[in-house]
Amino acid sequence: MAVSLTKGGNISLEKAAPGMTNAVIGLGWDPRTTDGAPFDLDASVLLLGENGKVRQDQDFVFYNNLTGDNGSVQHQGDNRTGEGEGDDESINVSLTQVSPDVARIVVVASIDQADQRSQNFGQVADAYIRIYDADDPHNADKGVRFDLGEDASTETALIFGELYRHGTEWKFRAIGQGYAGGLASVITEFGLQVG
Amino acid sequence: MDLGAGLDTASAGAPAYSTSETSGTSLDLGSSDPVTPPGGTSLSLDAPSGAVAPAASSSRHTLPAKHDLGLPTIHADERRLMTEHEPVVELTRMQSAAGALEARVAVANPSEVVLGTVFETADGRESLVLPGLAQQGPDPRSPIFRATSSGVAVNLRHIRGINRFLIFAVPTRPTKQMPGGTVAVTTYGRARLELPLVAGPSLGAQALLTAYVVEGRLVLRAEHDPYSGTLQQVTAAYGYRELSWRDPYTPLV
Amino acid sequence: MSPMAKGANIALRRELPDLKGVVVGVSWNTGGERSLDDNLALLTVLVGADGRALSPEHLVYFNQLVSADLSTAQLEQALGGDDEQVEVELDSVPDEVAKIVFVLYLSEGGGSSRTLGQLRSLVVRLLNLDGGASIISTVDFAGGLGNETALKLVELYKHNGDWKVRALGLGYSAGLAGVAKEFGVPL
């Protein structure tokens, strides 16, 4: 049973996956069954320095920039429709390989062109984002999971949570903060310009 | 469940002018002793089916009576020739309520025959649609039945407003010669029933298909009636006796 | 409470812990367009965990007013300003039912092609089955409609032991056939 995260909750992954060194961020949803533009959800991460901002544009790892921080962060590729079983998009983070000047890794789920298409998470069936231990994939259910359609239903982007350094280890802090302005409204907070 | 109207009138279904050969080939739902039409199909409304209401008797909702008719069924996209041996098909409640039931005629020269429908509504009124006479009925502003030169259609959104109907063919030549061909009856799910249209002389109208609404389900029967008659005779033979006539071929509508 | 936006959901028993059942009322304005009035139909589907209708007897519509399990029933004649009403006794809903989806469609048997985009308004509201007090209503779905001929309006679904309602407003241009395809309803 996954630790289910409700809005604004703050749950540590530590209990579920102690001493995790490789994290998987998984995003899943069901393809649209009704007419109209497909639901195109995206998983992305932002690598932040001590000042809470990205060090450079490449620290934003998303569908157009699949590799970050010399390969310690690897996005497995864009899925435009939700077709397929299990996680439809995933991002692998080799925590031991992350550069020392990366203090936090913020995990974001968003809907592409949500505004133009009048979409929100609540319209998407079985949409979730989760994080679990890559070295224990059979227990992926033990990680932290956020049901996007339940607690971020009218939002179009969500800060799921952040990986942060704690001594020599990494921990995960769940945040669950929704945004109605899509991915752009999230990333500008972290020093990126949308253009 | 009000079976009364449909059943009583249905019992008049044996054509008045027919010989014993044809009596009993219509669905005789009114008989207390159900007939077995050719093909071994039997309509027994006496015994409820095995479906028993769930134990949730505290519910404010109740299911209407549901009898297993035990008749042949048809599924979406299936095509079936309605033979004399197996002339009956029972549609599901959904098939009986989805879109329209459409009957179209396929003959070499489509201008030689038209289809029409005589029907009885749930409130017991009888009426008729026929191209050139009355294209839509019973209320032209909210029609349930429509007749065009290519066939007839029954809007099943209003299945609950129907007791029964009869689809018939009328040859358009002055000789009243019926062209040979096929009448195809299709459901919204594209199940397709095919009825032969037999070439030969006619008296003006030929019954093709009878339909009865039984507990929300349409029971369709290809009549294979060896006799034709004037339109007045044919409609009366199948139990539609409330119509008024200008002449034996032309109802007052 | 402000109207529910498309996609929004609420937990029914968070505010009403003793809620036994709901009435889902659908009201629309066709602007007097008779071919719309004559052919609109509400279809309620009791859906299993696999996303399919439990059985053809677990559909509720004008030709089958009560689900086989008796939990869900459409009124022959809606009351109080709604065009259609469906009563759901939440505790009678079988365990196999994951959600109950309410769909408005335009039946295609009338010989003229119309779309739900022609509706002037389309609103769903939930009432307490016990006493009829209003619980919540949706935004007007008519605004965003175009060539749809069937529209998923709202769904009641089980979540963490509670019943929730979600406003959907998502549709198909394939009408009843589109609905039947999604929920595995034989036609």
Coordinates of N, CA and C in Angstrom, one line a residue, chain B residues 53-54 56 58-64 66 74-76 92-100 139 141-143 146 153-160 188-189 216-217, chain C residues 34 38-41 43 57 59 61-73 76 84 87-89 105 107-111 129 174-177 185-187:
Chain B
A53 N -35.3 -11.0 -7.7 CA -34.9 -9.8 -7.2 C -33.9 -10.0 -6.1
P54 N -32.8 -9.1 -6.0 CA -31.9 -9.3 -5.0 C -32.5 -9.1 -3.6
A56 N -31.9 -7.2 -1.3 CA -32.0 -5.8 -0.8 C -33.4 -5.3 -0.8
S58 N -35.0 -3.8 1.3 CA -35.2 -2.5 2.0 C -35.2 -1.4 0.9
S59 N -34.8 -1.7 -0.3 CA -34.7 -0.6 -1.3 C -36.1 0.0 -1.6
R60 N -36.1 1.2 -1.9 CA -37.3 1.9 -2.4 C -37.6 1.6 -3.8
H61 N -36.6 0.9 -4.5 CA -36.8 0.6 -5.9 C -37.3 -0.8 -6.1
T62 N -38.1 -1.0 -7.1 CA -38.5 -2.4 -7.5 C -38.3 -2.6 -9.0
L63 N -38.0 -3.8 -9.3 CA -37.9 -4.2 -10.7 C -39.2 -4.5 -11.3
P64 N -39.5 -4.2 -12.5 CA -40.7 -4.6 -13.1 C -40.6 -6.1 -13.4
K66 N -40.2 -9.5 -15.2 CA -39.3 -9.8 -16.3 C -39.5 -11.3 -16.6
I74 N -30.3 -11.6 -31.5 CA -29.3 -11.3 -32.5 C -28.3 -10.3 -31.9
H75 N -27.1 -10.4 -32.4 CA -26.1 -9.4 -31.8 C -25.7 -8.4 -32.8
A76 N -25.0 -7.4 -32.3 CA -24.6 -6.3 -33.2 C -23.8 -6.8 -34.4
T92 N -32.9 -7.1 -27.5 CA -32.7 -6.7 -26.1 C -33.4 -5.4 -25.8
R93 N -33.4 -5.1 -24.5 CA -34.0 -3.7 -24.1 C -33.2 -2.6 -24.8
M94 N -31.9 -2.8 -24.8 CA -31.0 -1.7 -25.4 C -31.2 -1.7 -26.9
Q95 N -31.3 -2.8 -27.6 CA -31.5 -2.8 -29.0 C -32.9 -2.3 -29.3
S96 N -33.8 -2.4 -28.4 CA -35.2 -1.9 -28.6 C -35.3 -0.4 -28.3
A97 N -34.2 0.2 -27.8 CA -34.3 1.6 -27.4 C -33.3 2.5 -28.1
A98 N -32.3 1.9 -28.8 CA -31.2 2.6 -29.4 C -31.5 3.1 -30.8
G99 N -31.3 4.3 -31.1 CA -31.4 4.8 -32.4 C -32.8 4.5 -33.0
A100 N -32.7 4.1 -34.3 CA -34.0 3.7 -35.0 C -33.9 2.3 -35.5
D139 N -47.7 11.9 -34.3 CA -47.7 13.4 -34.3 C -46.6 13.9 -35.2
R141 N -45.2 16.6 -35.5 CA -44.3 17.5 -34.9 C -43.3 16.7 -34.0
S142 N -43.7 15.5 -33.5 CA -42.8 14.6 -32.7 C -43.0 13.2 -33.2
P143 N -42.6 12.9 -34.4 CA -42.9 11.6 -35.0 C -42.1 10.5 -34.3
R146 N -41.6 7.1 -39.3 CA -41.3 7.9 -40.5 C -41.3 7.0 -41.8
A153 N -38.8 4.0 -40.8 CA -37.9 4.1 -39.6 C -38.8 4.3 -38.4
V154 N -38.4 3.6 -37.3 CA -39.1 3.7 -36.0 C -38.1 4.3 -35.1
N155 N -38.4 5.5 -34.5 CA -37.5 6.1 -33.6 C -37.7 5.5 -32.2
L156 N -36.7 4.7 -31.9 CA -36.8 3.8 -30.6 C -36.6 4.6 -29.4
R157 N -36.3 5.9 -29.5 CA -36.3 6.8 -28.3 C -37.7 6.8 -27.6
H158 N -38.6 6.5 -28.5 CA -40.0 6.5 -28.0 C -40.7 5.1 -28.0
I159 N -39.8 4.1 -27.7 CA -40.3 2.7 -27.6 C -41.4 2.6 -26.6
R160 N -41.3 3.4 -25.5 CA -42.4 3.3 -24.5 C -43.7 3.9 -24.9
Y188 N -29.7 -0.1 -34.5 CA -28.7 0.9 -34.3 C -27.3 0.2 -34.3
G189 N -27.2 -1.0 -33.7 CA -26.0 -1.8 -33.6 C -25.7 -2.5 -34.9
G216 N -40.7 -4.1 -22.7 CA -39.6 -3.3 -23.1 C -38.8 -3.8 -24.3
R217 N -39.1 -5.1 -24.7 CA -38.3 -5.7 -25.7 C -39.2 -5.8 -27.0
Chain C
R34 N -37.4 21.1 -30.9 CA -38.2 19.9 -30.6 C -37.4 18.6 -30.9
D38 N -37.0 15.8 -28.1 CA -37.6 14.5 -28.3 C -36.5 13.4 -28.3
N39 N -35.3 13.7 -28.4 CA -34.3 12.7 -28.6 C -33.1 12.7 -27.5
L40 N -33.2 13.6 -26.6 CA -32.2 13.5 -25.5 C -32.5 12.4 -24.6
A41 N -31.5 11.7 -24.1 CA -31.7 10.6 -23.2 C -30.6 10.5 -22.2
L43 N -28.4 8.2 -19.7 CA -27.9 6.8 -19.5 C -27.0 6.7 -18.3
E57 N -27.8 -5.4 -17.5 CA -28.9 -5.1 -16.5 C -28.4 -4.0 -15.5
L59 N -27.5 -1.0 -16.5 CA -27.7 0.2 -17.2 C -29.0 0.7 -16.8
Y61 N -31.9 3.6 -17.9 CA -32.3 4.6 -19.0 C -33.8 4.4 -19.2
F62 N -34.3 5.2 -20.1 CA -35.7 5.2 -20.3 C -36.4 3.9 -20.5
N63 N -35.7 2.9 -21.1 CA -36.3 1.6 -21.3 C -35.9 0.6 -20.3
Q64 N -35.2 1.0 -19.2 CA -34.8 0.1 -18.1 C -34.6 1.0 -16.9
L65 N -35.6 1.3 -16.2 CA -35.5 2.3 -15.2 C -34.8 2.0 -13.9
V66 N -34.6 0.7 -13.7 CA -34.0 0.2 -12.4 C -32.9 -0.7 -12.7
S67 N -31.7 -0.6 -12.0 CA -30.6 -1.5 -12.2 C -31.0 -2.8 -11.5
A68 N -30.3 -3.9 -12.0 CA -30.7 -5.2 -11.5 C -30.5 -5.3 -10.0
D69 N -29.6 -4.6 -9.4 CA -29.3 -4.6 -8.0 C -30.2 -3.7 -7.2
L70 N -31.1 -3.0 -7.8 CA -32.1 -2.1 -7.2 C -31.5 -0.8 -6.7
S71 N -30.2 -0.6 -6.7 CA -29.6 0.6 -6.1 C -29.9 1.8 -6.8
T72 N -30.1 1.7 -8.1 CA -30.1 2.9 -9.0 C -31.4 2.9 -9.8
A73 N -32.1 4.0 -9.8 CA -33.4 4.0 -10.5 C -33.6 5.4 -11.1
E76 N -39.6 8.0 -13.6 CA -40.4 8.1 -14.8 C -40.6 9.5 -15.1
E84 N -34.4 15.1 -16.0 CA -34.3 13.7 -15.6 C -33.7 13.7 -14.2
E87 N -32.1 8.2 -8.8 CA -31.9 8.0 -7.4 C -30.8 6.9 -7.2
V88 N -29.9 7.2 -6.4 CA -28.9 6.2 -6.1 C -28.9 5.9 -4.6
E89 N -29.2 4.7 -4.1 CA -29.0 4.3 -2.7 C -27.6 3.8 -2.5
Y105 N -27.1 11.6 -23.8 CA -26.8 11.4 -25.3 C -28.0 11.8 -26.1
S107 N -30.2 10.6 -28.9 CA -30.5 9.4 -29.6 C -30.7 9.7 -31.1
E108 N -30.2 8.8 -32.0 CA -30.0 9.2 -33.4 C -31.1 8.6 -34.2
G109 N -32.3 8.3 -33.6 CA -33.4 7.7 -34.4 C -34.3 8.7 -35.0
G110 N -34.1 10.0 -34.8 CA -35.1 11.0 -35.2 C -34.9 11.4 -36.6
G111 N -33.9 11.0 -37.3 CA -33.8 11.3 -38.7 C -33.1 12.7 -39.0
L129 N -31.0 12.2 -1.1 CA -32.2 11.4 -1.4 C -33.2 11.5 -0.2
A174 N -19.5 10.3 -31.3 CA -20.1 9.1 -31.8 C -21.4 8.7 -31.1
G175 N -21.9 9.6 -30.3 CA -23.2 9.3 -29.6 C -23.2 8.1 -28.8
L176 N -24.3 7.4 -28.7 CA -24.5 6.2 -27.9 C -23.5 5.2 -28.3
A177 N -23.1 5.1 -29.5 CA -22.1 4.1 -30.0 C -20.8 4.3 -29.2
V185 N -20.9 -1.9 -23.7 CA -22.4 -2.2 -23.7 C -22.7 -2.8 -25.1
P186 N -23.3 -4.0 -25.1 CA -23.7 -4.6 -26.3 C -24.9 -3.9 -27.0
L187 N -24.8 -3.6 -28.2 CA -25.8 -2.9 -28.9 C -26.6 -3.8 -29.8

